[in-house]
Coordinates of C-alpha atoms in Angstrom, one line a residue:
Chain E
G1 CA 15.8 -18.8 -40.4
A2 CA 14.9 -15.7 -38.4
V3 CA 11.4 -14.4 -38.4
V4 CA 10.3 -10.9 -39.3
S5 CA 6.7 -9.7 -39.2
Q6 CA 5.0 -6.8 -40.7
H7 CA 1.7 -5.2 -39.9
P8 CA -0.6 -4.5 -41.6
S9 CA -0.3 -6.7 -44.7
W10 CA -2.8 -4.7 -46.6
V11 CA -3.8 -1.0 -46.4
I12 CA -6.3 0.9 -48.5
C13 CA -6.6 4.6 -47.6
K14 CA -7.8 7.9 -49.0
S15 CA -5.4 10.4 -50.5
G16 CA -4.0 12.7 -47.9
T17 CA -4.1 10.3 -45.0
S18 CA -1.1 8.9 -43.2
V19 CA -0.3 5.3 -42.9
K20 CA 1.9 3.6 -40.3
I21 CA 3.6 0.2 -41.1
E22 CA 5.3 -1.8 -38.3
C23 CA 8.2 -4.2 -38.8
R24 CA 9.2 -6.5 -36.0
S25 CA 12.0 -9.0 -35.6
L26 CA 10.4 -11.8 -33.6
D27 CA 13.2 -14.0 -32.5
F28 CA 16.3 -11.8 -32.7
Q29 CA 17.4 -8.3 -31.9
A30 CA 18.0 -6.0 -34.9
T31 CA 20.0 -2.8 -34.5
T32 CA 19.5 -2.3 -38.2
M33 CA 16.4 -2.7 -40.2
F34 CA 15.8 -1.6 -43.8
W35 CA 12.7 -0.4 -45.7
Y36 CA 12.2 -1.2 -49.4
R37 CA 9.6 -0.4 -51.9
Q38 CA 8.7 -2.5 -54.9
F39 CA 6.5 -1.5 -57.8
P40 CA 4.9 -4.2 -60.0
K41 CA 7.4 -6.1 -62.1
Q42 CA 10.3 -3.9 -60.8
S43 CA 13.3 -4.6 -58.6
L44 CA 13.4 -3.9 -54.9
M45 CA 14.4 -0.4 -54.1
L46 CA 16.0 0.5 -50.8
M47 CA 14.4 3.5 -49.3
A48 CA 16.2 3.9 -46.0
T49 CA 18.2 2.2 -43.3
S50 CA 16.6 2.3 -39.9
N51 CA 19.1 2.5 -37.0
E52 CA 18.0 1.7 -33.4
G53 CA 18.3 4.8 -31.3
S54 CA 19.4 7.1 -34.0
K55 CA 18.1 8.8 -37.2
A56 CA 17.4 6.8 -40.3
T57 CA 19.6 7.1 -43.3
Y58 CA 17.6 7.8 -46.5
E59 CA 18.6 6.8 -50.0
Q60 CA 18.9 9.5 -52.6
G61 CA 15.6 10.7 -53.9
V62 CA 13.6 9.5 -50.9
E63 CA 11.9 12.3 -49.0
K64 CA 12.6 11.9 -45.3
D65 CA 9.7 14.2 -44.4
K66 CA 7.3 12.0 -46.3
F67 CA 8.5 8.7 -45.1
L68 CA 9.1 8.9 -41.4
I69 CA 11.0 6.1 -39.8
N70 CA 11.3 5.4 -36.1
H71 CA 13.4 2.5 -34.7
A72 CA 12.5 2.8 -31.0
S73 CA 13.6 -0.6 -29.9
L74 CA 15.8 -3.5 -31.0
T75 CA 12.8 -5.4 -32.4
L76 CA 10.6 -2.7 -33.8
S77 CA 10.9 -0.2 -36.7
T78 CA 8.0 1.8 -38.1
L79 CA 7.5 3.5 -41.4
T80 CA 4.9 6.2 -41.7
V81 CA 3.8 7.4 -45.1
T82 CA 2.6 10.9 -44.5
S83 CA -0.1 12.5 -46.6
A84 CA -0.2 9.5 -48.9
H85 CA -1.0 10.0 -52.6
P86 CA -1.9 7.5 -55.3
E87 CA 1.7 7.4 -56.5
D88 CA 2.7 6.1 -53.1
S89 CA 0.8 2.9 -53.8
S90 CA 3.3 0.2 -53.7
F91 CA 4.5 -2.9 -51.9
Y92 CA 6.5 -1.9 -48.9
I93 CA 8.9 -4.5 -47.4
C94 CA 11.1 -4.3 -44.4
S95 CA 14.0 -6.4 -43.5
A96 CA 16.1 -6.9 -40.4
K97 CA 19.7 -7.7 -40.2
T98 CA 21.2 -10.2 -37.7
S99 CA 24.3 -9.2 -36.0
G100 CA 27.5 -11.2 -35.5
R101 CA 30.3 -12.2 -37.7
R102 CA 28.0 -13.3 -40.6
E103 CA 25.3 -10.8 -40.9
T104 CA 22.2 -11.8 -42.8
Q105 CA 19.1 -9.9 -43.8
Y106 CA 15.6 -11.5 -43.4
F107 CA 12.5 -10.0 -44.9
G108 CA 9.1 -9.4 -43.6
P109 CA 6.1 -10.5 -45.6
G110 CA 5.5 -7.0 -46.9
T111 CA 2.7 -4.4 -46.8
R112 CA 0.6 -3.6 -49.9
L113 CA -0.5 0.0 -49.8
L114 CA -3.2 1.3 -52.1
V115 CA -4.0 5.0 -52.0
L116 CA -7.3 6.0 -53.6
Chain C
Q1 CA 28.7 -1.3 -64.7
K2 CA 26.1 -2.4 -62.2
E3 CA 27.3 -3.7 -58.9
V4 CA 25.4 -7.0 -59.2
E5 CA 24.4 -8.3 -62.6
Q6 CA 21.8 -11.0 -63.3
N7 CA 20.2 -12.0 -66.6
S8 CA 16.5 -11.0 -66.2
G9 CA 15.3 -14.1 -68.1
P10 CA 12.9 -15.7 -68.2
L11 CA 14.9 -18.9 -67.9
S12 CA 12.7 -21.7 -68.9
V13 CA 13.5 -25.3 -67.9
P14 CA 11.5 -28.5 -68.0
E15 CA 10.4 -30.2 -64.8
G16 CA 13.1 -32.4 -63.4
A17 CA 16.0 -30.6 -65.1
I18 CA 18.7 -28.6 -63.5
A19 CA 18.2 -24.8 -63.4
S20 CA 21.4 -22.8 -63.4
L21 CA 21.2 -19.1 -62.3
N22 CA 24.2 -16.9 -62.5
C23 CA 25.3 -13.6 -61.0
T24 CA 28.4 -11.5 -61.4
Y25 CA 29.5 -8.7 -59.2
S26 CA 32.0 -5.9 -59.4
D27 CA 33.3 -5.3 -55.9
R28 CA 36.2 -7.7 -55.2
G29 CA 35.9 -6.9 -51.5
S30 CA 32.5 -8.5 -51.2
Q31 CA 32.5 -11.2 -48.6
S32 CA 29.0 -12.5 -48.1
F33 CA 26.7 -13.8 -50.9
F34 CA 23.0 -14.6 -50.7
W35 CA 20.3 -16.1 -52.9
Y36 CA 16.7 -15.0 -52.3
R37 CA 13.6 -16.4 -53.9
Q38 CA 10.7 -14.1 -54.6
Y39 CA 7.3 -15.4 -55.7
S40 CA 5.0 -13.0 -57.5
G41 CA 3.4 -10.7 -55.0
K42 CA 5.4 -11.9 -52.0
S43 CA 8.5 -10.7 -50.2
P44 CA 12.0 -12.3 -50.8
E45 CA 12.8 -15.4 -48.9
L46 CA 16.4 -16.4 -48.1
I47 CA 17.3 -19.8 -49.6
M48 CA 21.1 -19.9 -49.6
F49 CA 24.1 -18.0 -48.4
I50 CA 27.8 -18.7 -49.1
Y51 CA 30.9 -17.1 -47.9
S52 CA 33.8 -19.3 -49.1
N53 CA 34.9 -20.2 -52.6
G54 CA 33.5 -23.5 -53.8
D55 CA 30.2 -25.2 -53.5
K56 CA 27.6 -25.3 -50.8
E57 CA 24.7 -27.8 -51.0
D58 CA 21.4 -27.6 -49.2
G59 CA 18.9 -30.2 -50.5
R60 CA 18.2 -29.5 -54.1
F61 CA 20.0 -26.2 -54.1
T62 CA 23.7 -25.7 -54.6
A63 CA 25.4 -22.3 -54.4
Q64 CA 28.7 -21.9 -56.1
L65 CA 31.1 -19.1 -55.4
N66 CA 34.2 -18.1 -57.4
K67 CA 35.7 -14.9 -56.0
A68 CA 38.6 -14.8 -58.5
S69 CA 36.1 -14.6 -61.4
Q70 CA 33.6 -12.6 -59.3
Y71 CA 30.6 -14.8 -59.9
V72 CA 28.2 -16.7 -57.8
S73 CA 25.6 -19.2 -59.1
L74 CA 22.7 -21.2 -57.9
L75 CA 21.9 -24.6 -59.2
I76 CA 18.4 -26.1 -58.6
R77 CA 18.3 -29.9 -59.2
D78 CA 15.1 -31.7 -60.1
S79 CA 13.4 -28.5 -60.8
Q80 CA 9.7 -28.4 -59.9
P81 CA 6.9 -26.0 -61.1
S82 CA 6.8 -24.7 -57.5
D83 CA 10.4 -23.4 -58.1
S84 CA 9.1 -20.9 -60.6
A85 CA 9.9 -17.5 -59.1
T86 CA 12.3 -14.7 -59.4
Y87 CA 15.7 -15.4 -57.9
L88 CA 17.6 -12.5 -56.4
C89 CA 21.4 -12.5 -56.0
A90 CA 22.6 -10.2 -53.2
L91 CA 25.8 -9.4 -51.5
Y92 CA 27.4 -7.0 -49.0
T93 CA 29.6 -4.5 -50.7
G94 CA 30.7 -2.6 -47.7
R95 CA 27.3 -0.8 -47.3
R96 CA 25.1 -1.7 -44.4
A97 CA 22.4 -2.9 -46.7
L98 CA 22.6 -5.8 -49.1
T99 CA 23.1 -4.9 -52.8
F100 CA 20.6 -6.8 -54.9
G101 CA 20.7 -7.8 -58.5
S102 CA 17.5 -7.2 -60.5
G103 CA 16.7 -10.9 -60.4
T104 CA 16.3 -13.8 -62.8
R105 CA 12.8 -15.1 -63.5
L106 CA 12.7 -18.9 -63.6
Q107 CA 9.9 -20.8 -65.2
V108 CA 9.8 -24.6 -64.7
Q109 CA 7.5 -26.1 -67.3
P110 CA 5.5 -29.2 -66.2

């Protein structure tokens, strides 16, 4: 299957700082990437859809000014958690969608964020 | 009614048995169906996809799709303790992102 990477895999930061997470599709071009968040023992929650060359589409209840998404190229999307607080501590996972007749989503390995 | 429904489990099977995981969906227009496996603390990993009615086999895994009854299932033959994970059913319902079920936790007892 296709390969998606995420960096960093772990972040520990102080409250009030901003954290940037990168998501890369390594062996295919992805016009669409997605950002999910998952709290312990809970389901994946879609936060936003990242569109190459245009603004991201946010799910209801997700603050677009807090979670900044940039999809500057066909292989890179970034999520910046601005002014992070302890309640933002979570497992952030990106996925990239292949294009073509049979689209498929592949997930990155995830980034675990801990805000102190 | 949720768009994608799965029994949360846990589903417990002995090692070597067949594990049967089921998923029902509400949107009759859904065309593509996926099974992801998620180990605790890890991200989901795609293990099967199916587009047509019937069975699709890949090693120990068989996906079954019945569009008339709106269900998709995953069978795992010769279950191993390493198969213990949460299995997520997902499908495209017309949105750009996959719609996921909440997952079924499978426990394979040695």
